[in-house]
Amino acid sequence: MKRLAGILILMCVFLSANAQENIAFKFGYLSYEKALKSMPEYALTEQKMTELRSQYEAETRRVEDDFNRKYEEFLDGQREFPKTILEKRQMELQELLEKNIAFKHKSREELAKAEQEAFAPLRIRLIETVERIARERGFAFIVDTDAKALPYINPDMGEDINLLVQDALK
């Protein structure tokens, strides 16, 4: 949000400086997400991430099933266990539960990191493509319309570059 506010302030300063000097400028706008998803590599990367998520989900189910089975065994035998065995089994269940929780947290972190790493080359390529198009077309800046911070963009002053970017990325 701070970044968006900074961009808007910078745009206002730029616009007011240009208005005072009567200098015409152009800008482009696009949907960053739409451009990213239009890349041929996006579907393959998303498929790899789906497979990785499935592996983590399968392992999570496996450890949950293992815990549930052990817990049911504990409940079935708790009346018959001597106190020391009962306490030992309770500690084992507690440790298993803590390990399962730690695994879930770590897997979320690893999935987020894997997703960042997998999509980083696509994002870099998109940024480079947008930058190249902006220079070629003489744009002062490019606005990402996904944030919905600009409810109106005058098409006489700005140019929709969605198709240009999507074509360049293919």
PDB file of C-alpha atoms in Angstrom, residues 21-93:
ATOM      1  CA  GLU A  21       5.827  23.445 -18.481  1.00  0.00           C
ATOM      2  CA  ASN A  22       3.106  22.337 -20.933  1.00  0.00           C
ATOM      3  CA  ILE A  23       5.133  19.263 -21.780  1.00  0.00           C
ATOM      4  CA  ALA A  24       3.131  16.406 -23.250  1.00  0.00           C
ATOM      5  CA  PHE A  25       3.839  12.963 -21.920  1.00  0.00           C
ATOM      6  CA  LYS A  26       2.498   9.519 -22.509  1.00  0.00           C
ATOM      7  CA  PHE A  27       2.027   6.570 -20.249  1.00  0.00           C
ATOM      8  CA  GLY A  28       1.001   2.993 -20.674  1.00  0.00           C
ATOM      9  CA  TYR A  29      -1.170   0.761 -18.573  1.00  0.00           C
ATOM     10  CA  LEU A  30      -1.661  -2.973 -18.327  1.00  0.00           C
ATOM     11  CA  SER A  31      -2.854  -5.799 -16.140  1.00  0.00           C
ATOM     12  CA  TYR A  32       0.329  -7.307 -14.737  1.00  0.00           C
ATOM     13  CA  GLU A  33      -1.437 -10.551 -13.765  1.00  0.00           C
ATOM     14  CA  LYS A  34      -3.071 -10.946 -17.173  1.00  0.00           C
ATOM     15  CA  ALA A  35       0.298 -10.396 -18.870  1.00  0.00           C
ATOM     16  CA  LEU A  36       2.009 -12.870 -16.548  1.00  0.00           C
ATOM     17  CA  LYS A  37      -0.654 -15.516 -17.135  1.00  0.00           C
ATOM     18  CA  SER A  38      -0.413 -15.043 -20.900  1.00  0.00           C
ATOM     19  CA  MET A  39       3.183 -16.254 -20.927  1.00  0.00           C
ATOM     20  CA  PRO A  40       3.616 -19.750 -22.392  1.00  0.00           C
ATOM     21  CA  GLU A  41       5.835 -20.745 -19.450  1.00  0.00           C
ATOM     22  CA  TYR A  42       3.204 -19.726 -16.921  1.00  0.00           C
ATOM     23  CA  ALA A  43       1.005 -22.805 -17.402  1.00  0.00           C
ATOM     24  CA  LEU A  44       3.969 -25.164 -17.071  1.00  0.00           C
ATOM     25  CA  THR A  45       5.223 -23.386 -13.953  1.00  0.00           C
ATOM     26  CA  GLU A  46       1.735 -23.409 -12.440  1.00  0.00           C
ATOM     27  CA  GLN A  47       1.432 -27.132 -13.203  1.00  0.00           C
ATOM     28  CA  LYS A  48       4.752 -27.828 -11.450  1.00  0.00           C
ATOM     29  CA  MET A  49       3.589 -25.834  -8.440  1.00  0.00           C
ATOM     30  CA  THR A  50       0.294 -27.770  -8.378  1.00  0.00           C
ATOM     31  CA  GLU A  51       2.229 -31.046  -8.387  1.00  0.00           C
ATOM     32  CA  LEU A  52       4.466 -29.821  -5.558  1.00  0.00           C
ATOM     33  CA  ARG A  53       1.424 -28.707  -3.538  1.00  0.00           C
ATOM     34  CA  SER A  54      -0.131 -32.141  -4.099  1.00  0.00           C
ATOM     35  CA  GLN A  55       3.001 -33.852  -2.778  1.00  0.00           C
ATOM     36  CA  TYR A  56       2.943 -31.739   0.361  1.00  0.00           C
ATOM     37  CA  GLU A  57      -0.790 -32.304   0.814  1.00  0.00           C
ATOM     38  CA  ALA A  58      -0.330 -36.072   0.432  1.00  0.00           C
ATOM     39  CA  GLU A  59       2.414 -36.075   3.044  1.00  0.00           C
ATOM     40  CA  THR A  60       0.281 -33.945   5.363  1.00  0.00           C
ATOM     41  CA  ARG A  61      -2.614 -36.406   5.007  1.00  0.00           C
ATOM     42  CA  ARG A  62      -0.251 -39.321   5.634  1.00  0.00           C
ATOM     43  CA  VAL A  63       1.102 -37.870   8.888  1.00  0.00           C
ATOM     44  CA  GLU A  64      -2.402 -36.858  10.000  1.00  0.00           C
ATOM     45  CA  ASP A  65      -3.669 -40.378   9.323  1.00  0.00           C
ATOM     46  CA  ASP A  66      -0.703 -41.807  11.228  1.00  0.00           C
ATOM     47  CA  PHE A  67      -1.419 -39.513  14.168  1.00  0.00           C
ATOM     48  CA  ASN A  68      -5.142 -40.358  14.119  1.00  0.00           C
ATOM     49  CA  ARG A  69      -4.395 -44.084  14.061  1.00  0.00           C
ATOM     50  CA  LYS A  70      -2.027 -43.798  17.031  1.00  0.00           C
ATOM     51  CA  TYR A  71      -4.484 -41.594  18.888  1.00  0.00           C
ATOM     52  CA  GLU A  72      -7.280 -44.129  18.377  1.00  0.00           C
ATOM     53  CA  GLU A  73      -4.981 -46.905  19.627  1.00  0.00           C
ATOM     54  CA  PHE A  74      -4.204 -44.759  22.648  1.00  0.00           C
ATOM     55  CA  LEU A  75      -7.899 -44.146  23.355  1.00  0.00           C
ATOM     56  CA  ASP A  76      -8.710 -47.838  22.978  1.00  0.00           C
ATOM     57  CA  GLY A  77      -6.036 -48.908  25.443  1.00  0.00           C
ATOM     58  CA  GLN A  78      -5.798 -46.010  27.874  1.00  0.00           C
ATOM     59  CA  ARG A  79      -7.924 -47.676  30.556  1.00  0.00           C
ATOM     60  CA  GLU A  80      -5.708 -50.741  30.549  1.00  0.00           C
ATOM     61  CA  PHE A  81      -2.296 -49.018  30.419  1.00  0.00           C
ATOM     62  CA  PRO A  82      -0.265 -48.650  33.593  1.00  0.00           C
ATOM     63  CA  LYS A  83       0.393 -45.010  34.497  1.00  0.00           C
ATOM     64  CA  THR A  84       3.951 -44.914  33.094  1.00  0.00           C
ATOM     65  CA  ILE A  85       2.915 -46.390  29.728  1.00  0.00           C
ATOM     66  CA  LEU A  86      -0.061 -44.016  29.581  1.00  0.00           C
ATOM     67  CA  GLU A  87       2.220 -41.008  30.223  1.00  0.00           C
ATOM     68  CA  LYS A  88       4.757 -42.279  27.683  1.00  0.00           C
ATOM     69  CA  ARG A  89       2.063 -42.655  25.018  1.00  0.00           C
ATOM     70  CA  GLN A  90       0.675 -39.199  25.820  1.00  0.00           C
ATOM     71  CA  MET A  91       4.151 -37.705  25.399  1.00  0.00           C
ATOM     72  CA  GLU A  92       4.625 -39.582  22.110  1.00  0.00           C
ATOM     73  CA  LEU A  93       1.306 -38.242  20.837  1.00  0.00           C
TER      74      LEU A  93
END
